[in-house]
Tab-separated table of N, CA and C in Angstrom:
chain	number	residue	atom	x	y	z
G	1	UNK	N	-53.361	-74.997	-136.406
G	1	UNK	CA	-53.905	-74.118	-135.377
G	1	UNK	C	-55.124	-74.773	-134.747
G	2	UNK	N	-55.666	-74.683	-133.781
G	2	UNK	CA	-56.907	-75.192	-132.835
G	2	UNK	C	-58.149	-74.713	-133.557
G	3	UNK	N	-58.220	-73.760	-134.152
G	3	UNK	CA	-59.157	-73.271	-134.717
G	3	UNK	C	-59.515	-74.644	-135.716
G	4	UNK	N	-58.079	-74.295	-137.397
G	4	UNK	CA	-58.210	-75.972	-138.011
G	4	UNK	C	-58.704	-76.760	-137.027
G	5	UNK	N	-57.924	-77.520	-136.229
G	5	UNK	CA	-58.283	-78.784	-136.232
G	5	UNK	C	-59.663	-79.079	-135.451
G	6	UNK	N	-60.449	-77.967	-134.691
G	6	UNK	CA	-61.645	-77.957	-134.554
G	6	UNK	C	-62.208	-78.218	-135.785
G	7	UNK	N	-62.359	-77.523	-137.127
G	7	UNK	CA	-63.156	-77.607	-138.009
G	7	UNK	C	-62.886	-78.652	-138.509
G	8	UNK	N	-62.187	-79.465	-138.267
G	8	UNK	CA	-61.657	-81.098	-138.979
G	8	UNK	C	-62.409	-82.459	-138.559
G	9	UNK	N	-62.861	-81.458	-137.638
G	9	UNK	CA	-63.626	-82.681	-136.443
G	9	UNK	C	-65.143	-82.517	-135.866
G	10	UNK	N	-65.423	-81.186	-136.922
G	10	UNK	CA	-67.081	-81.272	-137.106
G	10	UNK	C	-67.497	-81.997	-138.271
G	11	UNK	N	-69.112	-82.401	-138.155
G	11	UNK	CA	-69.565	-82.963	-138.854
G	11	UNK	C	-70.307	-82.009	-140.254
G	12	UNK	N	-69.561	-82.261	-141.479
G	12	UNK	CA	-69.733	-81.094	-142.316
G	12	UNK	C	-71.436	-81.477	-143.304
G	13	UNK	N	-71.458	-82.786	-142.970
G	13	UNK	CA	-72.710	-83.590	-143.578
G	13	UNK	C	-73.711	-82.556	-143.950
G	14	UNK	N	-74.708	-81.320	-143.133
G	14	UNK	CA	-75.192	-80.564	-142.860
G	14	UNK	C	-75.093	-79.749	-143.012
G	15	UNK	N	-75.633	-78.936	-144.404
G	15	UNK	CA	-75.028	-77.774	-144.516
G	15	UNK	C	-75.625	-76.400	-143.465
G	16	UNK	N	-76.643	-76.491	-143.181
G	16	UNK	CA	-77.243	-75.676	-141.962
G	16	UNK	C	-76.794	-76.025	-140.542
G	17	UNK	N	-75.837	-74.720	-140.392
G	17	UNK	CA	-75.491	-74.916	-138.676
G	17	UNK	C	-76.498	-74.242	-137.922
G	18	UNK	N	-75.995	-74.955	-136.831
G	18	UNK	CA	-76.982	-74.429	-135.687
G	18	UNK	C	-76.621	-73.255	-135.156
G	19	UNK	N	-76.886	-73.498	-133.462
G	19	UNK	CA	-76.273	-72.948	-132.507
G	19	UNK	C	-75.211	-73.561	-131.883
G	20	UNK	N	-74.500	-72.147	-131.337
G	20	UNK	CA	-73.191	-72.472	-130.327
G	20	UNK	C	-73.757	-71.549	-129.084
G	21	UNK	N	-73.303	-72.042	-128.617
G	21	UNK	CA	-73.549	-71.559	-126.674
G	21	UNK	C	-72.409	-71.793	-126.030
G	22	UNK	N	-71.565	-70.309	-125.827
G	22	UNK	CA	-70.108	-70.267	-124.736
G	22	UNK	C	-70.706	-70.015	-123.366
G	23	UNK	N	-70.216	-70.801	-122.749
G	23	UNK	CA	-70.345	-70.159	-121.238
G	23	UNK	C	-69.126	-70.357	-120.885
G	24	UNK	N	-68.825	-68.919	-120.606
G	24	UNK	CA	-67.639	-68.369	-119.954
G	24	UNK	C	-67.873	-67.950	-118.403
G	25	UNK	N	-66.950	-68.640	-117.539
G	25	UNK	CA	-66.675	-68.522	-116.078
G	25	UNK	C	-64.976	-68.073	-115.909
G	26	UNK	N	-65.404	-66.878	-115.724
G	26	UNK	CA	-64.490	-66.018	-115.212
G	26	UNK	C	-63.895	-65.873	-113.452
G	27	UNK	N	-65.009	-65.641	-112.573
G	27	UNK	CA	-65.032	-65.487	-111.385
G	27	UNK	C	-65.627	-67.405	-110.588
G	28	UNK	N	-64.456	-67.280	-109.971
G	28	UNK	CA	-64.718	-68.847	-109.393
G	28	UNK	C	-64.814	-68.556	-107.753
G	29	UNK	N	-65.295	-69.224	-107.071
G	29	UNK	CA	-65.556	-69.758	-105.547
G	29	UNK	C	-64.075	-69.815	-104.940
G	30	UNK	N	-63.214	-69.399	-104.261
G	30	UNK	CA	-61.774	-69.687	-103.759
G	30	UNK	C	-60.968	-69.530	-104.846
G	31	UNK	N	-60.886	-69.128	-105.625
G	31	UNK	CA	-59.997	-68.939	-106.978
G	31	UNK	C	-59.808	-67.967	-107.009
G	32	UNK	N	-58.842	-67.471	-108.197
G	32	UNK	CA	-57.992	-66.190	-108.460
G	32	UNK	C	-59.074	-66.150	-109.684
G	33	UNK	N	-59.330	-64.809	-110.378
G	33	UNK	CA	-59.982	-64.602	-111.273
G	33	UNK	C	-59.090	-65.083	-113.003
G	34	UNK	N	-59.892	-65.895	-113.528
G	34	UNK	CA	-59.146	-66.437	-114.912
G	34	UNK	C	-59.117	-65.706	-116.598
G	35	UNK	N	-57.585	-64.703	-115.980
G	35	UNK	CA	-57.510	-63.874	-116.666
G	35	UNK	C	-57.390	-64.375	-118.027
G	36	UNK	N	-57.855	-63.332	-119.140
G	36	UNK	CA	-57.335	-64.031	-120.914
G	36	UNK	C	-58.772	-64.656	-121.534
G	37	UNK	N	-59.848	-65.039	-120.429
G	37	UNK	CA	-61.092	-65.440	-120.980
G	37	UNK	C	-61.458	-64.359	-121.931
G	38	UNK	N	-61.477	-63.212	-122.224
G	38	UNK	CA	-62.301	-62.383	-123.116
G	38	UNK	C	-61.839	-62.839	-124.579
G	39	UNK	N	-60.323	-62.963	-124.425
G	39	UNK	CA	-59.713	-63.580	-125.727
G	39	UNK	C	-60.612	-64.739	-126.217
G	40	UNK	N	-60.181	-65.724	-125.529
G	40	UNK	CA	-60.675	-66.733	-125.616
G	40	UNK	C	-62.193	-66.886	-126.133
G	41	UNK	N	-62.959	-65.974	-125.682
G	41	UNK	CA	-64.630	-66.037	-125.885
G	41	UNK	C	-64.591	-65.272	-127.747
G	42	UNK	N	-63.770	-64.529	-127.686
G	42	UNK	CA	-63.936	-63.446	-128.946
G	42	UNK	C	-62.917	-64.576	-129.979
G	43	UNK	N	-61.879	-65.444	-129.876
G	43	UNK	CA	-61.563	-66.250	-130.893
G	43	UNK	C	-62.625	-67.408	-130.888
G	44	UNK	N	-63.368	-67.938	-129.793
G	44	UNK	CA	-64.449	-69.042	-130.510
G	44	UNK	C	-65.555	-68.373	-131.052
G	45	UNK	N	-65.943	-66.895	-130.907
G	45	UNK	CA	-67.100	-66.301	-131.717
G	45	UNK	C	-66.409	-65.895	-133.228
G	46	UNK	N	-65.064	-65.950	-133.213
G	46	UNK	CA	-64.402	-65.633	-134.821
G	46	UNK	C	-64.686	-66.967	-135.429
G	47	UNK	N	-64.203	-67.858	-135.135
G	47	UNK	CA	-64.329	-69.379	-135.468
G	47	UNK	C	-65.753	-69.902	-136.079
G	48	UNK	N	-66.442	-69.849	-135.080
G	48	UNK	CA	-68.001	-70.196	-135.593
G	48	UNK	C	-68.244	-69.222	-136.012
G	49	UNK	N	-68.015	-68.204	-135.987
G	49	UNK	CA	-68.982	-67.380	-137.299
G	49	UNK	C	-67.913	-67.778	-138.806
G	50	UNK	N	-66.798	-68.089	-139.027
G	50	UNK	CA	-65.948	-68.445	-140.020
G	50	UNK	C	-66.750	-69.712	-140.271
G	51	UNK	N	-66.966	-70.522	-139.517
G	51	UNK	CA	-67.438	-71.916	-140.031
G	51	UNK	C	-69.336	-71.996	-139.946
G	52	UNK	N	-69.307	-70.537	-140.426
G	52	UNK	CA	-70.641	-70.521	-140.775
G	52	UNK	C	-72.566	-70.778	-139.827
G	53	UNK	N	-71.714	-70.672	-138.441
G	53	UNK	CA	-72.840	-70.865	-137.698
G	53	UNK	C	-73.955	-69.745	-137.272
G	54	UNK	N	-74.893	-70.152	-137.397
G	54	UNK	CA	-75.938	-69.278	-137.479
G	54	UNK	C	-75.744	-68.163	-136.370
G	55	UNK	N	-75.933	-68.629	-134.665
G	55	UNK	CA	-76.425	-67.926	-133.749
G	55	UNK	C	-75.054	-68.458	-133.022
G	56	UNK	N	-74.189	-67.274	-132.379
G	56	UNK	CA	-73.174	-67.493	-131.135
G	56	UNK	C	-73.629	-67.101	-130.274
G	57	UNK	N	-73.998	-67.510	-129.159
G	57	UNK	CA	-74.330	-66.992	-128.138
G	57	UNK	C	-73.331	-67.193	-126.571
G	58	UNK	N	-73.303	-66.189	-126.340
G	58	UNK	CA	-72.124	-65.990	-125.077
G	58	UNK	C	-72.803	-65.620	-123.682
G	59	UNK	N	-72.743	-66.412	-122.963
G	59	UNK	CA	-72.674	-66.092	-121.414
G	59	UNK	C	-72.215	-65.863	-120.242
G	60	UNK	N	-71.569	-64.893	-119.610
G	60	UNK	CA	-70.377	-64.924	-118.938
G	60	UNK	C	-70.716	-64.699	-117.417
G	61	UNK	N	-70.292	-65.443	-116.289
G	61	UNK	CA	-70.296	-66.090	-114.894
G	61	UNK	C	-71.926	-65.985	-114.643
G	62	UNK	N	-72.268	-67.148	-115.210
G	62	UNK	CA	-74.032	-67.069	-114.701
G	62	UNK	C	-73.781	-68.123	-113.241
G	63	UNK	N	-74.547	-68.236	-112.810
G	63	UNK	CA	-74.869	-68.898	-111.531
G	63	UNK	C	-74.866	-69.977	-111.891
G	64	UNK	N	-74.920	-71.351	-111.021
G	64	UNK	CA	-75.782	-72.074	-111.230
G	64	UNK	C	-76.838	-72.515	-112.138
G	65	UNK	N	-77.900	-71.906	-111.231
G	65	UNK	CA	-79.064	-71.868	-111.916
G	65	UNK	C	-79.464	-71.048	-113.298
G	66	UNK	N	-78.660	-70.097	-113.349
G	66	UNK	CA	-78.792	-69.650	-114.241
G	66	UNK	C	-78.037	-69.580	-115.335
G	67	UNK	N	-77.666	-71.142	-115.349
G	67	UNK	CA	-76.726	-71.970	-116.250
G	67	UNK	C	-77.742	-73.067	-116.309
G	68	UNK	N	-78.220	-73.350	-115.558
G	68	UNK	CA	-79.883	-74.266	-115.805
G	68	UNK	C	-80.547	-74.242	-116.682
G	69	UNK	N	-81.033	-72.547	-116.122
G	69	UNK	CA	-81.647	-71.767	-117.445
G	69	UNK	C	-81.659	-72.237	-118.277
G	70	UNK	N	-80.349	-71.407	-118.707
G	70	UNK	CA	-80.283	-71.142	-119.811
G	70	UNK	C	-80.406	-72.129	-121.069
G	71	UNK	N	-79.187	-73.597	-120.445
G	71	UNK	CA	-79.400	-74.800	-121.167
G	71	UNK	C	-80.889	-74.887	-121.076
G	72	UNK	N	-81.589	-74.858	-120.886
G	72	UNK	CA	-83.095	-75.654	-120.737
G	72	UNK	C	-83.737	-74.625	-121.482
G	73	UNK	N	-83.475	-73.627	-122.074
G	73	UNK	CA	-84.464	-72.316	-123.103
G	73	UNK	C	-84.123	-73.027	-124.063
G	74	UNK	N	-83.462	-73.771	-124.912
G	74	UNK	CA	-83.600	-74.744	-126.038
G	74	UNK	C	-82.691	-75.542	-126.342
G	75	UNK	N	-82.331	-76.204	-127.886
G	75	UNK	CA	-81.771	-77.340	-128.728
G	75	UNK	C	-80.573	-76.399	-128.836
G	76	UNK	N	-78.949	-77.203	-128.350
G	76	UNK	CA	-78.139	-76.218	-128.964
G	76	UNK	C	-77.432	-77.433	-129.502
G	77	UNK	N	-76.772	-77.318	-131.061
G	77	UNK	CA	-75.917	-77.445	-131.939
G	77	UNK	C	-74.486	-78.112	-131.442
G	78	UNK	N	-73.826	-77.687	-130.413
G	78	UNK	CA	-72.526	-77.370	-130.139
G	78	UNK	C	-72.267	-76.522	-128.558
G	79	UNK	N	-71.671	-77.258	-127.388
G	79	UNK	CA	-71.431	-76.919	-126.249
G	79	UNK	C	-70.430	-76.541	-125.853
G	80	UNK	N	-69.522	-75.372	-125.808
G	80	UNK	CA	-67.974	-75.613	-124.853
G	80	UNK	C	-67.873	-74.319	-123.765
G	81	UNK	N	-67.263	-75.616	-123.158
G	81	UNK	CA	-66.995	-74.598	-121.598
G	81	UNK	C	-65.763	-74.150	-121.770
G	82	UNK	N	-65.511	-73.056	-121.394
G	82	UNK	CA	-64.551	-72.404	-121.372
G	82	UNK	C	-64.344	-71.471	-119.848
């Protein structure tokens, strides 16, 4: 499953995880809206919290800038766009 083979391919060296940071983009510029993201956001918050990570944090259609932000408020662990 994707879930496995994600966890196959972190670095387990460390027993203190960090952070994860989803940013989820739902609503696009000329696009149809990309239905099934909620799934998607709620199986990578099952995942990392299974593989023990401290803080999930989820963001869904920020701007730009306020995808700037947000990366720039601190050190994160682990990045995926979705």
């Amino acid at each position: 499953s994707p879930q496995h083979s994600l966890a196959n391919e972190l670095d387990y060296r460390f027993s203190k995880r960090g952070r994860v940071l989803v940013l989820n983009y739902v609503d696009f510029y000329h696009c149809s809206r990309r239905q099934g993201s909620e799934m998607d956001v709620k199986a990578l918050e099952n995942m990392f919290s299974y593989l023990n990570f401290k803080d999930v944090f989820v963001h869904n259609n920020l701007t730009l800038g306020e995808t700037v932000n947000v990366l720039q408020q601190g050190k994160l662990f682990r990045l995926f766009l979705i």
